[in-house]
Short mmCIF file of the C-alpha atoms (twelve columns), coordinates in Angstrom:
data_MODEL
# 
_entry.id   MODEL 
# 
loop_
_atom_site.group_PDB 
_atom_site.id 
_atom_site.type_symbol 
_atom_site.label_atom_id 
_atom_site.label_alt_id 
_atom_site.label_comp_id 
_atom_site.label_asym_id 
_atom_site.label_seq_id 
_atom_site.Cartn_x 
_atom_site.Cartn_y 
_atom_site.Cartn_z 
_atom_site.pdbx_PDB_model_num 
ATOM 1   C CA . MET A 1   -63.990 88.713 105.309 1 
ATOM 2   C CA . SER A 2   -65.133 87.392 101.950 1 
ATOM 3   C CA . GLY A 3   -62.379 84.800 102.248 1 
ATOM 4   C CA . VAL A 4   -63.705 83.715 105.671 1 
ATOM 5   C CA . ARG A 5   -67.277 83.435 104.345 1 
ATOM 6   C CA . THR A 6   -66.041 81.381 101.421 1 
ATOM 7   C CA . GLN A 7   -64.126 79.079 103.769 1 
ATOM 8   C CA . ARG A 8   -67.216 78.634 105.993 1 
ATOM 9   C CA . ARG A 9   -69.408 77.793 103.004 1 
ATOM 10  C CA . ALA A 10  -66.836 75.221 101.908 1 
ATOM 11  C CA . GLU A 11  -66.758 73.695 105.381 1 
ATOM 12  C CA . ARG A 12  -70.572 73.446 105.472 1 
ATOM 13  C CA . THR A 13  -70.609 71.808 102.022 1 
ATOM 14  C CA . ALA A 14  -67.911 69.310 103.072 1 
ATOM 15  C CA . GLY A 15  -69.870 68.500 106.224 1 
ATOM 16  C CA . ARG A 16  -73.026 67.773 104.263 1 
ATOM 17  C CA . ARG A 17  -71.088 65.519 101.871 1 
ATOM 18  C CA . ALA A 18  -69.492 63.615 104.756 1 
ATOM 19  C CA . ALA A 19  -72.903 63.077 106.341 1 
ATOM 20  C CA . ARG A 20  -74.253 61.676 103.078 1 
ATOM 21  C CA . ARG A 21  -71.248 59.335 102.803 1 
ATOM 22  C CA . ARG A 22  -71.809 58.086 106.372 1 
ATOM 23  C CA . ALA A 23  -75.448 57.379 105.599 1 
ATOM 24  C CA . MET A 24  -74.506 55.430 102.458 1 
ATOM 25  C CA . VAL A 25  -71.950 53.325 104.372 1 
ATOM 26  C CA . ALA A 26  -74.483 52.529 107.092 1 
ATOM 27  C CA . ALA A 27  -77.044 51.454 104.502 1 
ATOM 28  C CA . ALA A 28  -74.515 49.236 102.724 1 
ATOM 29  C CA . SER A 29  -73.517 47.624 106.025 1 
ATOM 30  C CA . ALA A 30  -77.134 46.814 106.766 1 
ATOM 31  C CA . VAL A 31  -77.527 45.180 103.345 1 
ATOM 32  C CA . VAL A 32  -74.404 43.070 103.848 1 
ATOM 33  C CA . ALA A 33  -75.544 41.958 107.310 1 
ATOM 34  C CA . ALA A 34  -78.983 41.014 105.976 1 
ATOM 35  C CA . ALA A 35  -77.478 39.094 103.071 1 
ATOM 36  C CA . ALA A 36  -75.158 37.201 105.405 1 
ATOM 37  C CA . ALA A 37  -78.037 36.246 107.679 1 
ATOM 38  C CA . ALA A 38  -80.105 35.129 104.696 1 
ATOM 39  C CA . GLY A 39  -77.218 32.978 103.483 1 
ATOM 40  C CA . VAL A 40  -76.965 31.200 106.837 1 
ATOM 41  C CA . LEU A 41  -80.695 30.539 106.928 1 
ATOM 42  C CA . SER A 42  -80.719 29.270 103.348 1 
ATOM 43  C CA . GLN A 43  -77.820 26.905 103.942 1 
ATOM 44  C CA . THR A 44  -79.364 25.637 107.187 1 
ATOM 45  C CA . SER A 45  -82.639 24.944 105.444 1 
ATOM 46  C CA . ARG A 46  -80.983 23.030 102.615 1 
ATOM 47  C CA . ASP A 47  -78.991 20.818 104.931 1 
ATOM 48  C CA . GLY A 48  -81.743 19.915 107.339 1 
ATOM 49  C CA . GLY A 49  -80.768 22.506 109.951 1 
ATOM 50  C CA . THR A 50  -81.202 21.755 113.587 1 
ATOM 51  C CA . GLU A 51  -83.941 19.177 113.061 1 
ATOM 52  C CA . ARG A 52  -81.466 16.611 111.809 1 
ATOM 53  C CA . ALA A 53  -79.171 17.300 114.731 1 
ATOM 54  C CA . ALA A 54  -81.815 16.832 117.408 1 
ATOM 55  C CA . PRO A 55  -81.757 13.752 119.667 1 
ATOM 56  C CA . SER A 56  -85.258 12.828 118.523 1 
ATOM 57  C CA . VAL A 57  -83.987 11.745 115.102 1 
ATOM 58  C CA . ALA A 58  -84.356 7.990  114.967 1 
ATOM 59  C CA . ARG A 59  -81.034 6.227  114.659 1 
ATOM 60  C CA . THR A 60  -82.622 3.594  112.423 1 
ATOM 61  C CA . THR A 61  -83.291 6.154  109.692 1 
ATOM 62  C CA . ALA A 62  -79.745 7.543  109.594 1 
ATOM 63  C CA . PRO A 63  -76.541 5.828  108.452 1 
ATOM 64  C CA . ALA A 64  -74.503 4.406  111.290 1 
ATOM 65  C CA . PRO A 65  -71.730 6.727  112.525 1 
ATOM 66  C CA . LEU A 66  -68.265 5.802  111.363 1 
ATOM 67  C CA . PRO A 67  -66.290 3.584  113.734 1 
ATOM 68  C CA . VAL A 68  -63.504 6.157  113.631 1 
ATOM 69  C CA . ARG A 69  -63.796 9.723  114.850 1 
ATOM 70  C CA . PRO A 70  -63.236 12.512 112.357 1 
ATOM 71  C CA . SER A 71  -59.759 13.672 111.746 1 
ATOM 72  C CA . PRO A 72  -56.698 13.777 113.785 1 
ATOM 73  C CA . THR A 73  -55.788 17.240 112.598 1 
ATOM 74  C CA . PRO A 74  -53.287 17.591 109.763 1 
ATOM 75  C CA . THR A 75  -50.599 19.786 111.270 1 
ATOM 76  C CA . PRO A 76  -50.272 23.034 109.301 1 
ATOM 77  C CA . PRO A 77  -46.758 24.057 108.259 1 
ATOM 78  C CA . LYS A 78  -44.306 24.902 110.995 1 
ATOM 79  C CA . PRO A 79  -42.999 28.477 111.036 1 
ATOM 80  C CA . SER A 80  -39.533 27.439 109.864 1 
ATOM 81  C CA . ALA A 81  -40.943 25.533 106.910 1 
ATOM 82  C CA . SER A 82  -43.636 27.907 105.763 1 
ATOM 83  C CA . PRO A 83  -43.063 31.579 106.526 1 
ATOM 84  C CA . SER A 84  -46.088 33.674 105.669 1 
ATOM 85  C CA . ARG A 85  -45.479 35.618 102.515 1 
ATOM 86  C CA . ALA A 86  -47.425 38.094 100.433 1 
ATOM 87  C CA . PRO A 87  -49.154 36.688 97.348  1 
ATOM 88  C CA . GLU A 88  -46.945 36.658 94.281  1 
ATOM 89  C CA . PRO A 89  -47.678 39.112 91.474  1 
ATOM 90  C CA . SER A 90  -50.287 37.840 89.068  1 
ATOM 91  C CA . ARG A 91  -47.926 38.344 86.141  1 
ATOM 92  C CA . SER A 92  -46.104 35.166 87.227  1 
ATOM 93  C CA . ALA A 93  -48.826 33.054 85.651  1 
ATOM 94  C CA . ALA A 94  -50.433 33.147 82.235  1 
ATOM 95  C CA . PRO A 95  -54.177 33.826 82.247  1 
ATOM 96  C CA . ARG A 96  -56.401 30.749 82.195  1 
ATOM 97  C CA . PRO A 97  -59.545 30.536 80.103  1 
ATOM 98  C CA . VAL A 98  -62.780 30.715 82.080  1 
ATOM 99  C CA . ARG A 99  -64.299 27.249 82.390  1 
ATOM 100 C CA . THR A 100 -67.964 26.554 81.867  1 
ATOM 101 C CA . ARG A 101 -69.493 26.219 85.315  1 
ATOM 102 C CA . THR A 102 -71.382 23.057 86.152  1 
ATOM 103 C CA . ALA A 103 -74.589 22.890 88.143  1 
ATOM 104 C CA . ALA A 104 -74.153 23.356 91.885  1 
ATOM 105 C CA . ALA A 105 -74.340 20.206 93.995  1 
ATOM 106 C CA . ALA A 106 -75.904 19.971 97.428  1 
ATOM 107 C CA . LEU A 107 -73.221 18.771 99.839  1 
ATOM 108 C CA . TYR A 108 -73.761 15.936 102.317 1 
ATOM 109 C CA . ARG A 109 -73.690 16.373 106.086 1 
ATOM 110 C CA . HIS A 110 -72.731 13.138 107.822 1 
ATOM 111 C CA . PRO A 111 -74.629 12.595 111.092 1 
ATOM 112 C CA . GLY A 112 -71.678 11.046 112.936 1 
ATOM 113 C CA . SER A 113 -69.475 14.118 113.392 1 
ATOM 114 C CA . GLN A 114 -68.030 15.096 116.759 1 
ATOM 115 C CA . VAL A 115 -69.863 18.426 116.768 1 
ATOM 116 C CA . LEU A 116 -73.229 16.723 116.255 1 
ATOM 117 C CA . ASP A 117 -72.400 14.228 118.991 1 
ATOM 118 C CA . TRP A 118 -71.656 17.148 121.334 1 
ATOM 119 C CA . VAL A 119 -74.856 18.998 120.372 1 
ATOM 120 C CA . ARG A 120 -76.979 15.915 121.076 1 
ATOM 121 C CA . ALA A 121 -75.332 15.354 124.443 1 
ATOM 122 C CA . HIS A 122 -75.429 18.994 125.658 1 
ATOM 123 C CA . ARG A 123 -78.921 20.293 124.985 1 
ATOM 124 C CA . SER A 124 -78.839 22.612 128.002 1 
ATOM 125 C CA . ASP A 125 -75.394 24.103 127.349 1 
ATOM 126 C CA . PRO A 126 -75.793 27.862 126.694 1 
ATOM 127 C CA . ARG A 127 -73.371 27.618 123.746 1 
ATOM 128 C CA . ARG A 128 -75.309 24.827 122.067 1 
ATOM 129 C CA . SER A 129 -77.703 26.886 119.924 1 
ATOM 130 C CA . VAL A 130 -74.885 28.943 118.388 1 
ATOM 131 C CA . ILE A 131 -72.640 25.932 117.733 1 
ATOM 132 C CA . GLU A 132 -75.576 23.965 116.350 1 
ATOM 133 C CA . ALA A 133 -76.789 26.692 113.983 1 
ATOM 134 C CA . ARG A 134 -73.438 27.974 112.758 1 
ATOM 135 C CA . ILE A 135 -71.287 24.827 112.690 1 
ATOM 136 C CA . ALA A 136 -73.246 21.595 113.168 1 
ATOM 137 C CA . ALA A 137 -75.822 22.537 110.523 1 
ATOM 138 C CA . GLN A 138 -73.156 22.808 107.812 1 
ATOM 139 C CA . PRO A 139 -71.938 19.915 105.658 1 
ATOM 140 C CA . SER A 140 -68.292 19.063 106.243 1 
ATOM 141 C CA . ALA A 141 -65.767 16.512 105.064 1 
ATOM 142 C CA . VAL A 142 -65.588 12.986 106.455 1 
ATOM 143 C CA . TRP A 143 -62.030 11.917 107.263 1 
ATOM 144 C CA . PHE A 144 -60.611 8.388  106.920 1 
ATOM 145 C CA . THR A 145 -57.480 8.400  109.039 1 
ATOM 146 C CA . GLU A 146 -56.879 4.802  110.101 1 
ATOM 147 C CA . TYR A 147 -54.859 2.236  108.227 1 
ATOM 148 C CA . ASP A 148 -57.593 -0.361 108.430 1 
ATOM 149 C CA . PRO A 149 -57.407 -2.848 105.542 1 
ATOM 150 C CA . GLY A 150 -60.507 -4.975 105.330 1 
ATOM 151 C CA . ALA A 151 -62.667 -2.293 106.989 1 
ATOM 152 C CA . VAL A 152 -62.196 0.906  105.004 1 
ATOM 153 C CA . THR A 153 -64.372 -0.161 102.063 1 
ATOM 154 C CA . GLY A 154 -67.410 -0.555 104.296 1 
ATOM 155 C CA . LYS A 155 -66.724 2.734  106.079 1 
ATOM 156 C CA . VAL A 156 -66.479 4.652  102.813 1 
ATOM 157 C CA . ARG A 157 -69.540 2.915  101.401 1 
ATOM 158 C CA . SER A 158 -71.615 3.813  104.482 1 
ATOM 159 C CA . VAL A 159 -71.010 7.497  103.723 1 
ATOM 160 C CA . THR A 160 -71.338 7.437  99.940  1 
ATOM 161 C CA . SER A 161 -74.486 5.300  99.969  1 
ATOM 162 C CA . ALA A 162 -76.158 7.583  102.535 1 
ATOM 163 C CA . ALA A 163 -75.184 10.633 100.486 1 
ATOM 164 C CA . ALA A 164 -76.582 9.022  97.345  1 
ATOM 165 C CA . ALA A 165 -79.850 8.209  99.121  1 
ATOM 166 C CA . ALA A 166 -80.117 11.869 100.143 1 
ATOM 167 C CA . ASN A 167 -79.209 13.009 96.603  1 
ATOM 168 C CA . ARG A 168 -76.191 14.880 97.970  1 
ATOM 169 C CA . THR A 169 -72.473 14.904 97.296  1 
ATOM 170 C CA . ALA A 170 -70.114 13.584 99.971  1 
ATOM 171 C CA . VAL A 171 -66.689 15.088 100.634 1 
ATOM 172 C CA . LEU A 172 -64.173 12.449 101.731 1 
ATOM 173 C CA . VAL A 173 -60.608 12.892 102.979 1 
ATOM 174 C CA . ALA A 174 -58.132 10.068 102.389 1 
ATOM 175 C CA . TYR A 175 -55.443 10.497 105.064 1 
ATOM 176 C CA . ALA A 176 -53.245 7.430  105.489 1 
ATOM 177 C CA . ILE A 177 -50.058 8.164  103.534 1 
ATOM 178 C CA . PRO A 178 -46.910 6.666  105.152 1 
ATOM 179 C CA . ASP A 179 -44.837 9.119  107.238 1 
ATOM 180 C CA . ARG A 180 -47.932 11.272 107.597 1 
ATOM 181 C CA . ASP A 181 -47.360 14.716 109.087 1 
ATOM 182 C CA . CYS A 182 -43.603 14.101 109.210 1 
ATOM 183 C CA . GLY A 183 -43.904 12.690 112.743 1 
ATOM 184 C CA . GLY A 184 -46.012 15.600 114.023 1 
ATOM 185 C CA . ALA A 185 -49.217 15.553 116.050 1 
ATOM 186 C CA . SER A 186 -51.070 13.665 113.295 1 
ATOM 187 C CA . GLU A 187 -48.378 11.099 112.573 1 
ATOM 188 C CA . GLY A 188 -49.379 7.641  111.416 1 
ATOM 189 C CA . GLY A 189 -50.620 6.148  108.171 1 
ATOM 190 C CA . ALA A 190 -49.898 2.964  106.281 1 
ATOM 191 C CA . PRO A 191 -46.651 1.126  107.114 1 
ATOM 192 C CA . ASP A 192 -45.272 1.493  103.572 1 
ATOM 193 C CA . LEU A 193 -46.311 2.576  100.102 1 
ATOM 194 C CA . GLY A 194 -47.223 -0.921 98.984  1 
ATOM 195 C CA . ALA A 195 -49.651 -1.182 101.883 1 
ATOM 196 C CA . TYR A 196 -50.927 2.291  101.039 1 
ATOM 197 C CA . ASP A 197 -51.669 1.235  97.459  1 
ATOM 198 C CA . ARG A 198 -53.771 -1.631 98.781  1 
ATOM 199 C CA . TRP A 199 -55.576 0.626  101.259 1 
ATOM 200 C CA . ILE A 200 -56.415 3.137  98.519  1 
ATOM 201 C CA . GLY A 201 -57.766 0.285  96.402  1 
ATOM 202 C CA . GLU A 202 -60.093 -0.689 99.234  1 
ATOM 203 C CA . PHE A 203 -61.031 2.962  99.833  1 
ATOM 204 C CA . ALA A 204 -61.894 3.302  96.133  1 
ATOM 205 C CA . ALA A 205 -64.084 0.190  96.240  1 
ATOM 206 C CA . GLY A 206 -66.515 2.046  98.538  1 
ATOM 207 C CA . LEU A 207 -66.973 5.130  96.343  1 
ATOM 208 C CA . GLY A 208 -70.044 3.889  94.497  1 
ATOM 209 C CA . ASP A 209 -71.016 5.446  91.173  1 
ATOM 210 C CA . ARG A 210 -72.425 8.847  92.189  1 
ATOM 211 C CA . PRO A 211 -70.542 12.182 92.288  1 
ATOM 212 C CA . VAL A 212 -68.149 12.458 95.228  1 
ATOM 213 C CA . LEU A 213 -65.287 14.817 96.100  1 
ATOM 214 C CA . VAL A 214 -62.037 13.305 97.406  1 
ATOM 215 C CA . ILE A 215 -59.411 15.400 99.203  1 
ATOM 216 C CA . LEU A 216 -56.308 13.296 98.651  1 
ATOM 217 C CA . GLU A 217 -53.848 13.364 101.564 1 
ATOM 218 C CA . PRO A 218 -53.602 16.837 103.122 1 
ATOM 219 C CA . ASP A 219 -49.992 18.021 103.553 1 
ATOM 220 C CA . SER A 220 -48.664 15.086 101.508 1 
ATOM 221 C CA . ILE A 221 -47.077 17.343 98.876  1 
ATOM 222 C CA . ALA A 222 -46.613 20.731 100.543 1 
ATOM 223 C CA . GLN A 223 -45.078 19.153 103.655 1 
ATOM 224 C CA . ALA A 224 -42.888 16.613 101.871 1 
ATOM 225 C CA . ASP A 225 -39.645 18.482 102.580 1 
ATOM 226 C CA . CYS A 226 -38.996 16.204 105.559 1 
ATOM 227 C CA . LEU A 227 -38.494 13.281 103.148 1 
ATOM 228 C CA . SER A 228 -35.378 12.472 101.179 1 
ATOM 229 C CA . ALA A 229 -35.425 13.082 97.438  1 
ATOM 230 C CA . GLY A 230 -36.006 9.387  96.817  1 
ATOM 231 C CA . GLN A 231 -38.801 9.193  99.376  1 
ATOM 232 C CA . ARG A 232 -40.485 12.268 97.869  1 
ATOM 233 C CA . SER A 233 -40.320 10.782 94.400  1 
ATOM 234 C CA . ALA A 234 -41.835 7.504  95.633  1 
ATOM 235 C CA . ARG A 235 -44.587 9.322  97.550  1 
ATOM 236 C CA . PHE A 236 -45.509 11.493 94.580  1 
ATOM 237 C CA . ALA A 237 -45.708 8.437  92.345  1 
ATOM 238 C CA . ALA A 238 -48.004 6.763  94.906  1 
ATOM 239 C CA . LEU A 239 -50.288 9.815  94.915  1 
ATOM 240 C CA . GLY A 240 -50.570 9.660  91.130  1 
ATOM 241 C CA . ARG A 241 -51.454 5.960  91.348  1 
ATOM 242 C CA . ALA A 242 -53.988 6.702  94.068  1 
ATOM 243 C CA . ALA A 243 -55.809 9.282  91.958  1 
ATOM 244 C CA . ARG A 244 -55.961 6.927  88.982  1 
ATOM 245 C CA . THR A 245 -57.292 4.144  91.213  1 
ATOM 246 C CA . LEU A 246 -60.009 6.393  92.619  1 
ATOM 247 C CA . LYS A 247 -61.037 7.644  89.178  1 
ATOM 248 C CA . ALA A 248 -61.093 4.127  87.746  1 
ATOM 249 C CA . ALA A 249 -63.361 2.931  90.549  1 
ATOM 250 C CA . ASN A 250 -65.757 5.855  90.096  1 
ATOM 251 C CA . PRO A 251 -65.293 8.061  87.012  1 
ATOM 252 C CA . ARG A 252 -67.690 10.585 88.553  1 
ATOM 253 C CA . ALA A 253 -65.400 11.104 91.552  1 
ATOM 254 C CA . LYS A 254 -63.396 14.333 91.592  1 
ATOM 255 C CA . VAL A 255 -59.946 13.973 93.133  1 
ATOM 256 C CA . TYR A 256 -57.945 16.973 94.384  1 
ATOM 257 C CA . PHE A 257 -54.224 17.144 95.224  1 
ATOM 258 C CA . ASP A 258 -52.498 19.056 98.042  1 
ATOM 259 C CA . ALA A 259 -51.361 22.585 97.109  1 
ATOM 260 C CA . GLY A 260 -50.625 23.905 100.601 1 
ATOM 261 C CA . HIS A 261 -51.783 27.511 100.936 1 
ATOM 262 C CA . SER A 262 -50.934 31.031 99.847  1 
ATOM 263 C CA . GLY A 263 -48.505 31.645 102.720 1 
ATOM 264 C CA . TRP A 264 -46.371 28.552 102.192 1 
ATOM 265 C CA . HIS A 265 -44.438 27.602 99.030  1 
ATOM 266 C CA . PRO A 266 -43.921 29.879 96.019  1 
ATOM 267 C CA . VAL A 267 -46.260 29.169 93.115  1 
ATOM 268 C CA . ALA A 268 -43.611 27.720 90.789  1 
ATOM 269 C CA . GLU A 269 -42.249 25.406 93.485  1 
ATOM 270 C CA . GLN A 270 -45.684 24.132 94.486  1 
ATOM 271 C CA . ALA A 271 -46.716 23.608 90.865  1 
ATOM 272 C CA . ALA A 272 -43.531 21.640 90.152  1 
ATOM 273 C CA . ALA A 273 -44.208 19.319 93.083  1 
ATOM 274 C CA . LEU A 274 -47.805 18.837 91.960  1 
ATOM 275 C CA . ARG A 275 -46.581 18.028 88.465  1 
ATOM 276 C CA . SER A 276 -44.264 15.378 89.915  1 
ATOM 277 C CA . ALA A 277 -47.302 13.825 91.607  1 
ATOM 278 C CA . GLU A 278 -49.150 13.790 88.254  1 
ATOM 279 C CA . ALA A 279 -51.785 16.168 89.598  1 
ATOM 280 C CA . GLY A 280 -52.162 17.744 86.187  1 
ATOM 281 C CA . THR A 281 -53.085 14.467 84.496  1 
ATOM 282 C CA . SER A 282 -54.397 12.019 87.118  1 
ATOM 283 C CA . GLY A 283 -56.878 14.091 89.114  1 
ATOM 284 C CA . ASP A 284 -59.301 16.971 88.807  1 
ATOM 285 C CA . GLY A 285 -57.309 19.762 90.378  1 
ATOM 286 C CA . ILE A 286 -55.944 21.000 93.692  1 
ATOM 287 C CA . PHE A 287 -57.053 21.912 97.207  1 
ATOM 288 C CA . THR A 288 -55.689 24.728 99.351  1 
ATOM 289 C CA . ASN A 289 -55.869 26.045 102.915 1 
ATOM 290 C CA . VAL A 290 -56.844 22.752 104.591 1 
ATOM 291 C CA . SER A 291 -56.704 23.285 108.366 1 
ATOM 292 C CA . ASN A 292 -55.374 26.795 107.787 1 
ATOM 293 C CA . PHE A 293 -56.699 30.336 108.034 1 
ATOM 294 C CA . HIS A 294 -55.773 32.337 104.944 1 
ATOM 295 C CA . GLY A 295 -58.513 34.526 103.482 1 
ATOM 296 C CA . THR A 296 -60.648 33.295 100.608 1 
ATOM 297 C CA . ALA A 297 -59.580 36.030 98.179  1 
ATOM 298 C CA . GLU A 298 -55.904 35.214 98.812  1 
ATOM 299 C CA . GLU A 299 -56.534 31.520 98.247  1 
ATOM 300 C CA . VAL A 300 -58.548 32.056 95.062  1 
ATOM 301 C CA . ALA A 301 -55.742 34.137 93.574  1 
ATOM 302 C CA . TYR A 302 -53.083 31.664 94.712  1 
ATOM 303 C CA . ALA A 303 -54.981 28.615 93.431  1 
ATOM 304 C CA . ARG A 304 -55.404 30.177 90.004  1 
ATOM 305 C CA . ARG A 305 -51.687 30.930 89.754  1 
ATOM 306 C CA . VAL A 306 -50.794 27.387 90.787  1 
ATOM 307 C CA . LEU A 307 -53.221 25.933 88.246  1 
ATOM 308 C CA . ALA A 308 -51.775 28.128 85.510  1 
ATOM 309 C CA . ALA A 309 -48.221 27.101 86.396  1 
ATOM 310 C CA . LEU A 310 -49.203 23.442 86.710  1 
ATOM 311 C CA . GLY A 311 -50.601 23.109 83.213  1 
ATOM 312 C CA . GLY A 312 -52.076 19.678 82.673  1 
ATOM 313 C CA . ARG A 313 -55.303 18.683 81.037  1 
ATOM 314 C CA . PRO A 314 -58.130 21.176 80.472  1 
ATOM 315 C CA . GLY A 315 -60.793 21.609 83.130  1 
ATOM 316 C CA . LEU A 316 -58.666 21.394 86.270  1 
ATOM 317 C CA . GLY A 317 -60.074 23.356 89.193  1 
ATOM 318 C CA . ALA A 318 -59.480 24.080 92.856  1 
ATOM 319 C CA . VAL A 319 -61.351 23.700 96.129  1 
ATOM 320 C CA . ILE A 320 -60.618 25.887 99.136  1 
ATOM 321 C CA . ASP A 321 -61.075 25.113 102.826 1 
ATOM 322 C CA . THR A 322 -63.016 28.063 104.252 1 
ATOM 323 C CA . SER A 323 -63.874 26.479 107.586 1 
ATOM 324 C CA . ARG A 324 -61.749 28.768 109.777 1 
ATOM 325 C CA . ASN A 325 -60.665 31.642 107.539 1 
ATOM 326 C CA . GLY A 326 -63.363 34.210 108.313 1 
ATOM 327 C CA . ASN A 327 -60.860 36.625 109.886 1 
ATOM 328 C CA . GLY A 328 -57.901 35.701 107.708 1 
ATOM 329 C CA . ALA A 329 -54.539 34.387 108.797 1 
ATOM 330 C CA . PRO A 330 -53.085 35.084 112.264 1 
ATOM 331 C CA . SER A 331 -49.616 36.472 112.831 1 
ATOM 332 C CA . ALA A 332 -46.800 34.616 111.124 1 
ATOM 333 C CA . GLY A 333 -45.888 31.385 112.865 1 
ATOM 334 C CA . GLN A 334 -49.237 30.921 114.645 1 
ATOM 335 C CA . TRP A 335 -50.931 27.778 113.376 1 
ATOM 336 C CA . CYS A 336 -52.109 25.828 116.430 1 
ATOM 337 C CA . ASP A 337 -55.656 26.919 117.396 1 
ATOM 338 C CA . PRO A 338 -54.743 30.620 117.223 1 
ATOM 339 C CA . ASP A 339 -57.018 33.113 118.951 1 
ATOM 340 C CA . GLY A 340 -59.150 35.583 117.061 1 
ATOM 341 C CA . ARG A 341 -60.171 33.321 114.174 1 
ATOM 342 C CA . ALA A 342 -63.686 32.768 112.822 1 
ATOM 343 C CA . ILE A 343 -65.627 30.428 110.576 1 
ATOM 344 C CA . GLY A 344 -65.557 31.395 106.907 1 
ATOM 345 C CA . ARG A 345 -67.906 31.038 103.960 1 
ATOM 346 C CA . ALA A 346 -70.460 28.274 104.112 1 
ATOM 347 C CA . PRO A 347 -69.618 25.141 102.121 1 
ATOM 348 C CA . THR A 348 -70.891 25.317 98.546  1 
ATOM 349 C CA . THR A 349 -70.088 24.229 95.008  1 
ATOM 350 C CA . ASP A 350 -71.604 27.453 93.680  1 
ATOM 351 C CA . THR A 351 -68.632 29.761 94.201  1 
ATOM 352 C CA . GLY A 352 -69.255 32.197 91.356  1 
ATOM 353 C CA . GLU A 353 -65.488 32.100 90.707  1 
ATOM 354 C CA . ALA A 354 -63.848 30.781 87.548  1 
ATOM 355 C CA . ASP A 355 -61.663 27.696 88.201  1 
ATOM 356 C CA . ILE A 356 -62.846 27.425 91.830  1 
ATOM 357 C CA . ASP A 357 -64.986 24.281 92.101  1 
ATOM 358 C CA . ALA A 358 -66.039 24.599 95.730  1 
ATOM 359 C CA . TYR A 359 -65.604 26.214 99.097  1 
ATOM 360 C CA . LEU A 360 -65.518 23.334 101.583 1 
ATOM 361 C CA . TRP A 361 -65.269 22.796 105.313 1 
ATOM 362 C CA . VAL A 362 -62.539 20.180 105.228 1 
ATOM 363 C CA . LYS A 363 -61.352 20.872 108.758 1 
ATOM 364 C CA . LEU A 364 -64.423 20.852 111.004 1 
ATOM 365 C CA . PRO A 365 -64.491 24.052 113.105 1 
ATOM 366 C CA . GLY A 366 -63.994 23.189 116.748 1 
ATOM 367 C CA . GLU A 367 -61.705 20.214 116.175 1 
ATOM 368 C CA . SER A 368 -58.427 21.195 117.781 1 
ATOM 369 C CA . ASP A 369 -55.001 21.413 116.169 1 
ATOM 370 C CA . GLY A 370 -53.611 20.132 119.458 1 
ATOM 371 C CA . CYS A 371 -53.411 23.275 121.607 1 
ATOM 372 C CA . LYS A 372 -56.987 23.824 122.825 1 
ATOM 373 C CA . GLY A 373 -57.533 20.095 123.074 1 
ATOM 374 C CA . GLY A 374 -56.020 16.876 121.817 1 
ATOM 375 C CA . ALA A 375 -55.212 16.899 118.097 1 
ATOM 376 C CA . GLY A 376 -58.467 16.140 116.303 1 
ATOM 377 C CA . SER A 377 -60.636 16.282 119.439 1 
ATOM 378 C CA . PHE A 378 -63.695 18.535 119.575 1 
ATOM 379 C CA . SER A 379 -63.484 21.583 121.844 1 
ATOM 380 C CA . PRO A 380 -66.804 23.387 122.457 1 
ATOM 381 C CA . GLU A 381 -64.912 26.425 123.755 1 
ATOM 382 C CA . TYR A 382 -62.955 26.651 120.502 1 
ATOM 383 C CA . ALA A 383 -66.068 25.981 118.398 1 
ATOM 384 C CA . TYR A 384 -67.956 28.784 120.157 1 
ATOM 385 C CA . GLU A 385 -65.033 31.153 119.693 1 
ATOM 386 C CA . LEU A 386 -64.939 30.417 115.947 1 
ATOM 387 C CA . ALA A 387 -68.717 30.669 115.596 1 
ATOM 388 C CA . THR A 388 -68.814 34.103 117.248 1 
ATOM 389 C CA . GLY A 389 -65.462 35.452 116.047 1 
# 
């Protein structure tokens, strides 16, 4: 009997402990939810929130929308080319010294995005308020996808000058490399590398003299396996020239090279390709996860290992696309508008992470990969799914 009483006392003690643990978990969850809500409100306030998206904003006080629509979507790696793999052990890369963090910059939200156009045109749509608050209110990258010599300088300048007037930092995507996307849904680009050099020169002429972030040619390095060895070598040399041209035009510009994502190439292989493109000496670092879904923690760890393996000059950093990675990567092989995804961390240059310069929305949530709409077209159904995922 004494053994039974002892067992009952133990069970009652365990029950009380479990109840306390459940109460602590509930309290922590409430704190996290409140902090997340506060973060959304703070970011919305900084970037003008819904007021700047409303139809009543006078067109004469805002920069003219770009003649081109934002991005045809860079096609993420095909399953055969980029099987999802677990992150490599951290021992594969030597530790990097912690860099001194610079002051956070307020990022620029261009008023000519497809999501803002949709919000203005669909005020009575029941999905509008969610899409407006959670996606349209956030600053995102502006893509330059057309080979348009003679016009690109003015297009770039319209964005950088407006950002400068607002005392904010623009994020620009240069996306016109020849043989772009290896003939996939986002194929196109300049006719040859000589023409590309000239286009980049004109792109650079519009950068101005204020800080700006340039995402240089998504997929151009990680997806270069479709090219011959000679073509890869020529492309990588062109990317190095492009970065030098951009930096010469505006020394305050930060230029980032394509590093794929944590589920694609092994660290050593990706770093070697980046080295061939002079990423360690010509630019300011690397970008990862553009148009993809891998979790932020995975990408931070991967980016640090690539930077360590890359070497190069001191001070190189990484930026990570967090636009659609809120629920992490889908099942292996799913890359085209997969179900069950969600928006990730809000864009910011204050990451709190050593060597990570920014979390950015390079791919605008709601712009299709080509399955829930035409490649690069805005899908309100997809945007709503991501915003509520």
